[in-house]
Amino acid sequence: MSIYPLIDFFPLFDGPLPFEIEQNEQAEKFGLPTRSLKPEVRINNHLEFLLHTISNYSNSGAVNSFRCNLLSSSEFAEIKRLTPYLKDIPSINQYRNIPQRANLQNVDVEIKGFGSVLPAGQTIFHGGSLSINKPFITSKPLSLTYCPEIALWHADNDLLPERNPNPVVWILKVDHNFDKKAVIFKKGGSNMANEFEVLIESGVTICPVSTQTKNSVFGDLEIIEAKLTNA
């Protein structure tokens, strides 16, 4: 059984860009007003990564660094090697482009037939509107992402065209002996940027561990840390 590589690029860093520092130094030199610069921040884990992204939504240098690190990594090269050809997974391909039209039963069959297993300890995000306070077993394929900014976008837009009044982000850590399969997309769908999407088969158990609420650009956001286990 093939296993995806572990994606973990911590610590990540954010702060002022070199050209911003240089501009401020030049302004000081000539007695001109300077700009307020971002503080330098070290991000050590997935919860800190999400909280930082909430505070710097669409303006996080750490998110940009993460994207670049992932796309240029040997781990992502291995993910691309393990990703099945689209001709072999037509239902998954339809789900990727027009999820409302996809036959989820067929999607599930293709994940089980062509997917690989996520490694123990892998942490991934899910954005939506479902709050849970006890173990929950999924009944259909579940869309996840390596990137917290993508999860935040989906939490905000889960109920389009209406705004989502109860946005939720799950931070899911894969438990030991987890053997459910997933398909990871190596690029975005039609006319879409890479969402680093992980589509996992149905029948997994989400076991909540802790919860907190944070204010975000789109209102109060519930954050649920949970384990991803076999049913």
Short mmCIF file of C-alpha atoms in Angstrom, two decimals:
data_model
loop_
_atom_site.label_atom_id
_atom_site.label_comp_id
_atom_site.label_asym_id
_atom_site.label_seq_id
_atom_site.Cartn_x
_atom_site.Cartn_y
_atom_site.Cartn_z
CA MET A 1 0.00 0.00 0.00
CA SER A 2 1.52 3.32 -1.05
CA ILE A 3 1.85 6.12 1.53
CA TYR A 4 2.06 9.82 0.82
CA PRO A 5 5.09 11.65 2.26
CA LEU A 6 4.73 13.74 5.41
CA ILE A 7 4.32 17.46 4.67
CA ASP A 8 5.81 19.51 7.53
CA PHE A 9 7.89 22.59 6.81
CA PHE A 10 7.94 24.14 10.27
CA PRO A 11 9.17 26.48 11.47
CA LEU A 12 7.80 29.07 9.06
CA PHE A 13 8.56 32.78 9.27
CA ASP A 14 6.86 36.03 8.40
CA GLY A 15 7.97 39.62 8.61
CA PRO A 16 8.87 42.64 6.50
CA LEU A 17 10.15 42.01 2.99
CA PRO A 18 13.74 43.05 2.17
CA PHE A 19 12.59 45.88 -0.13
CA GLU A 20 10.33 47.24 2.64
CA ILE A 21 13.25 47.32 5.08
CA GLU A 22 15.41 49.03 2.47
CA GLN A 23 12.72 51.63 1.76
CA ASN A 24 12.48 52.45 5.46
CA GLU A 25 16.26 52.71 5.77
CA GLN A 26 16.37 55.11 2.83
CA ALA A 27 13.50 57.17 4.26
CA GLU A 28 15.29 57.45 7.61
CA LYS A 29 18.50 58.44 5.85
CA PHE A 30 16.83 61.39 4.12
CA GLY A 31 14.55 62.36 7.01
CA LEU A 32 11.35 61.16 5.32
CA PRO A 33 8.39 59.42 7.01
CA THR A 34 8.79 55.66 7.45
CA ARG A 35 6.15 52.95 7.13
CA SER A 36 5.07 50.62 9.91
CA LEU A 37 6.56 47.19 9.21
CA LYS A 38 5.25 43.75 10.09
CA PRO A 39 6.90 42.24 13.17
CA GLU A 40 9.09 39.21 12.58
CA VAL A 41 7.20 36.06 13.57
CA ARG A 42 8.22 32.40 13.94
CA ILE A 43 5.43 29.85 13.36
CA ASN A 44 6.03 26.45 14.93
CA ASN A 45 2.92 24.35 14.31
CA HIS A 46 -0.37 24.12 12.43
CA LEU A 47 -2.47 25.94 15.03
CA GLU A 48 -0.03 28.87 15.04
CA PHE A 49 -0.05 28.78 11.23
CA LEU A 50 -3.85 29.06 11.15
CA LEU A 51 -3.95 31.82 13.78
CA HIS A 52 -1.29 33.79 11.92
CA THR A 53 -3.21 33.37 8.65
CA ILE A 54 -6.41 34.61 10.33
CA SER A 55 -4.59 37.76 11.47
CA ASN A 56 -2.95 38.25 8.06
CA TYR A 57 -5.66 36.96 5.74
CA SER A 58 -4.56 37.29 2.07
CA ASN A 59 -1.39 39.01 3.29
CA SER A 60 0.66 36.28 4.93
CA GLY A 61 4.27 35.89 3.96
CA ALA A 62 4.24 32.55 5.78
CA VAL A 63 1.51 31.25 3.45
CA ASN A 64 3.53 32.35 0.41
CA SER A 65 6.65 30.66 1.81
CA PHE A 66 4.70 27.49 2.54
CA ARG A 67 3.32 27.36 -1.00
CA CYS A 68 6.77 27.86 -2.53
CA ASN A 69 8.37 25.31 -0.18
CA LEU A 70 5.73 22.71 -0.95
CA LEU A 71 5.74 23.14 -4.72
CA SER A 72 9.54 22.92 -4.93
CA SER A 73 9.93 20.05 -2.45
CA SER A 74 10.89 16.43 -3.03
CA GLU A 75 7.77 15.54 -1.03
CA PHE A 76 5.51 17.21 -3.58
CA ALA A 77 7.40 15.49 -6.39
CA GLU A 78 6.53 12.18 -4.71
CA ILE A 79 2.88 13.28 -4.33
CA LYS A 80 2.76 13.98 -8.06
CA ARG A 81 4.23 10.55 -8.75
CA LEU A 82 1.51 8.91 -6.64
CA THR A 83 -1.34 10.98 -8.10
CA PRO A 84 -3.37 8.86 -10.55
CA TYR A 85 -3.91 9.98 -14.13
CA LEU A 86 -7.14 11.92 -14.62
CA LYS A 87 -8.26 9.49 -17.32
CA ASP A 88 -8.36 6.78 -14.63
CA ILE A 89 -10.43 8.84 -12.17
CA PRO A 90 -13.15 10.62 -14.22
CA SER A 91 -15.54 11.00 -11.27
CA ILE A 92 -12.83 12.56 -9.08
CA ASN A 93 -11.89 14.87 -11.95
CA GLN A 94 -15.51 15.98 -12.25
CA TYR A 95 -15.64 16.51 -8.48
CA ARG A 96 -12.52 18.67 -8.69
CA ASN A 97 -14.07 20.92 -11.34
CA ILE A 98 -17.84 20.80 -10.68
CA PRO A 99 -18.38 19.06 -7.31
CA GLN A 100 -22.16 19.58 -7.40
CA ARG A 101 -22.43 17.29 -10.45
CA ALA A 102 -20.16 14.49 -9.27
CA ASN A 103 -21.48 11.08 -8.28
CA LEU A 104 -20.02 10.77 -4.77
CA GLN A 105 -20.38 7.00 -4.72
CA ASN A 106 -18.19 6.76 -7.81
CA VAL A 107 -15.77 9.30 -6.33
CA ASP A 108 -15.44 7.10 -3.25
CA VAL A 109 -14.80 3.99 -5.35
CA GLU A 110 -12.05 5.77 -7.30
CA ILE A 111 -10.34 7.05 -4.14
CA LYS A 112 -10.29 3.53 -2.70
CA GLY A 113 -9.02 2.09 -5.96
CA PHE A 114 -6.38 4.66 -6.93
CA GLY A 115 -5.56 6.57 -3.74
CA SER A 116 -2.73 6.32 -1.24
CA VAL A 117 -2.66 6.49 2.56
CA LEU A 118 -1.84 9.62 4.54
CA PRO A 119 1.11 9.20 6.92
CA ALA A 120 0.63 9.11 10.69
CA GLY A 121 1.17 12.56 12.18
CA GLN A 122 0.14 14.45 9.04
CA THR A 123 -1.91 17.53 9.89
CA ILE A 124 -4.35 19.04 7.39
CA PHE A 125 -7.17 21.60 7.40
CA HIS A 126 -10.85 21.62 6.51
CA GLY A 127 -13.00 24.73 6.15
CA GLY A 128 -16.79 24.64 6.32
CA SER A 129 -19.69 25.23 8.68
CA LEU A 130 -20.03 21.98 10.66
CA SER A 131 -19.32 22.26 14.38
CA ILE A 132 -18.71 18.97 16.20
CA ASN A 133 -18.29 18.17 19.90
CA LYS A 134 -18.19 14.36 19.72
CA PRO A 135 -16.75 11.74 17.33
CA PHE A 136 -18.25 12.08 13.87
CA ILE A 137 -18.07 9.50 11.05
CA THR A 138 -18.08 10.90 7.52
CA SER A 139 -20.62 9.50 5.06
CA LYS A 140 -19.05 10.90 1.88
CA PRO A 141 -15.62 11.93 0.59
CA LEU A 142 -14.12 14.80 2.55
CA SER A 143 -12.17 17.66 0.98
CA LEU A 144 -9.13 18.83 2.98
CA THR A 145 -6.16 21.07 2.29
CA TYR A 146 -2.56 21.51 3.42
CA CYS A 147 -3.01 25.30 3.36
CA PRO A 148 -4.87 27.18 6.13
CA GLU A 149 -5.69 30.12 3.85
CA ILE A 150 -7.62 27.79 1.54
CA ALA A 151 -9.49 26.34 4.52
CA LEU A 152 -10.39 29.85 5.69
CA TRP A 153 -11.70 30.74 2.24
CA HIS A 154 -13.92 27.66 2.19
CA ALA A 155 -15.17 28.38 5.72
CA ASP A 156 -16.17 31.87 4.62
CA ASN A 157 -17.77 30.73 1.35
CA ASP A 158 -19.29 27.39 2.36
CA LEU A 159 -22.87 28.59 1.85
CA LEU A 160 -22.50 30.68 -1.31
CA PRO A 161 -24.29 32.74 -2.55
CA GLU A 162 -25.17 33.48 1.10
CA ARG A 163 -22.56 34.37 3.69
CA ASN A 164 -21.74 31.66 6.19
CA PRO A 165 -22.92 32.77 9.66
CA ASN A 166 -20.99 29.96 11.41
CA PRO A 167 -17.58 29.47 9.76
CA VAL A 168 -15.54 26.55 11.12
CA VAL A 169 -12.03 25.29 10.45
CA TRP A 170 -10.92 21.83 11.52
CA ILE A 171 -7.24 21.10 12.19
CA LEU A 172 -7.00 17.34 11.67
CA LYS A 173 -4.06 15.17 12.75
CA VAL A 174 -3.81 11.70 11.23
CA ASP A 175 -3.77 9.01 13.93
CA HIS A 176 -1.45 5.98 14.02
CA ASN A 177 -2.64 2.95 12.04
CA PHE A 178 -4.94 5.14 9.92
CA ASP A 179 -5.50 3.23 6.68
CA LYS A 180 -8.11 5.23 4.76
CA LYS A 181 -7.06 6.36 1.29
CA ALA A 182 -6.87 9.81 -0.24
CA VAL A 183 -6.12 11.42 -3.58
CA ILE A 184 -4.03 14.59 -3.54
CA PHE A 185 -4.38 16.91 -6.51
CA LYS A 186 -1.08 18.06 -7.96
CA LYS A 187 -2.64 21.19 -9.48
CA GLY A 188 -5.86 23.18 -9.34
CA GLY A 189 -9.00 22.49 -11.34
CA SER A 190 -10.03 24.39 -14.45
CA ASN A 191 -9.14 28.09 -14.10
CA MET A 192 -8.21 27.57 -10.44
CA ALA A 193 -4.99 28.03 -8.49
CA ASN A 194 -3.53 25.05 -6.66
CA GLU A 195 -5.61 24.51 -3.52
CA PHE A 196 -3.34 21.69 -2.29
CA GLU A 197 -6.49 19.64 -1.97
CA VAL A 198 -6.58 16.27 -0.25
CA LEU A 199 -9.74 14.26 -1.05
CA ILE A 200 -10.21 11.44 1.44
CA GLU A 201 -12.59 8.51 1.23
CA SER A 202 -15.76 8.25 3.32
CA GLY A 203 -16.00 6.39 6.61
CA VAL A 204 -13.30 8.24 8.55
CA THR A 205 -13.85 9.32 12.14
CA ILE A 206 -13.24 12.90 13.27
CA CYS A 207 -12.53 12.93 17.02
CA PRO A 208 -12.54 16.49 18.43
CA VAL A 209 -9.86 17.28 21.01
CA SER A 210 -10.23 21.02 21.64
CA THR A 211 -12.13 24.03 20.36
CA GLN A 212 -11.77 27.80 20.48
CA THR A 213 -13.31 30.84 18.82
CA LYS A 214 -11.31 33.59 17.13
CA ASN A 215 -12.41 36.83 15.51
CA SER A 216 -11.61 36.91 11.79
CA VAL A 217 -12.21 39.17 8.81
CA PHE A 218 -15.54 37.41 8.24
CA GLY A 219 -16.72 37.24 11.87
CA ASP A 220 -16.32 34.75 14.70
CA LEU A 221 -14.53 31.61 13.52
CA GLU A 222 -14.68 28.31 15.40
CA ILE A 223 -11.43 26.32 15.38
CA ILE A 224 -11.65 22.61 16.15
CA GLU A 225 -8.52 20.52 16.68
CA ALA A 226 -9.26 16.85 16.11
CA LYS A 227 -7.81 13.43 15.35
CA LEU A 228 -8.45 11.69 12.05
CA THR A 229 -8.97 7.99 12.78
CA ASN A 230 -10.43 4.82 11.29
CA ALA A 231 -14.16 4.37 11.84
#
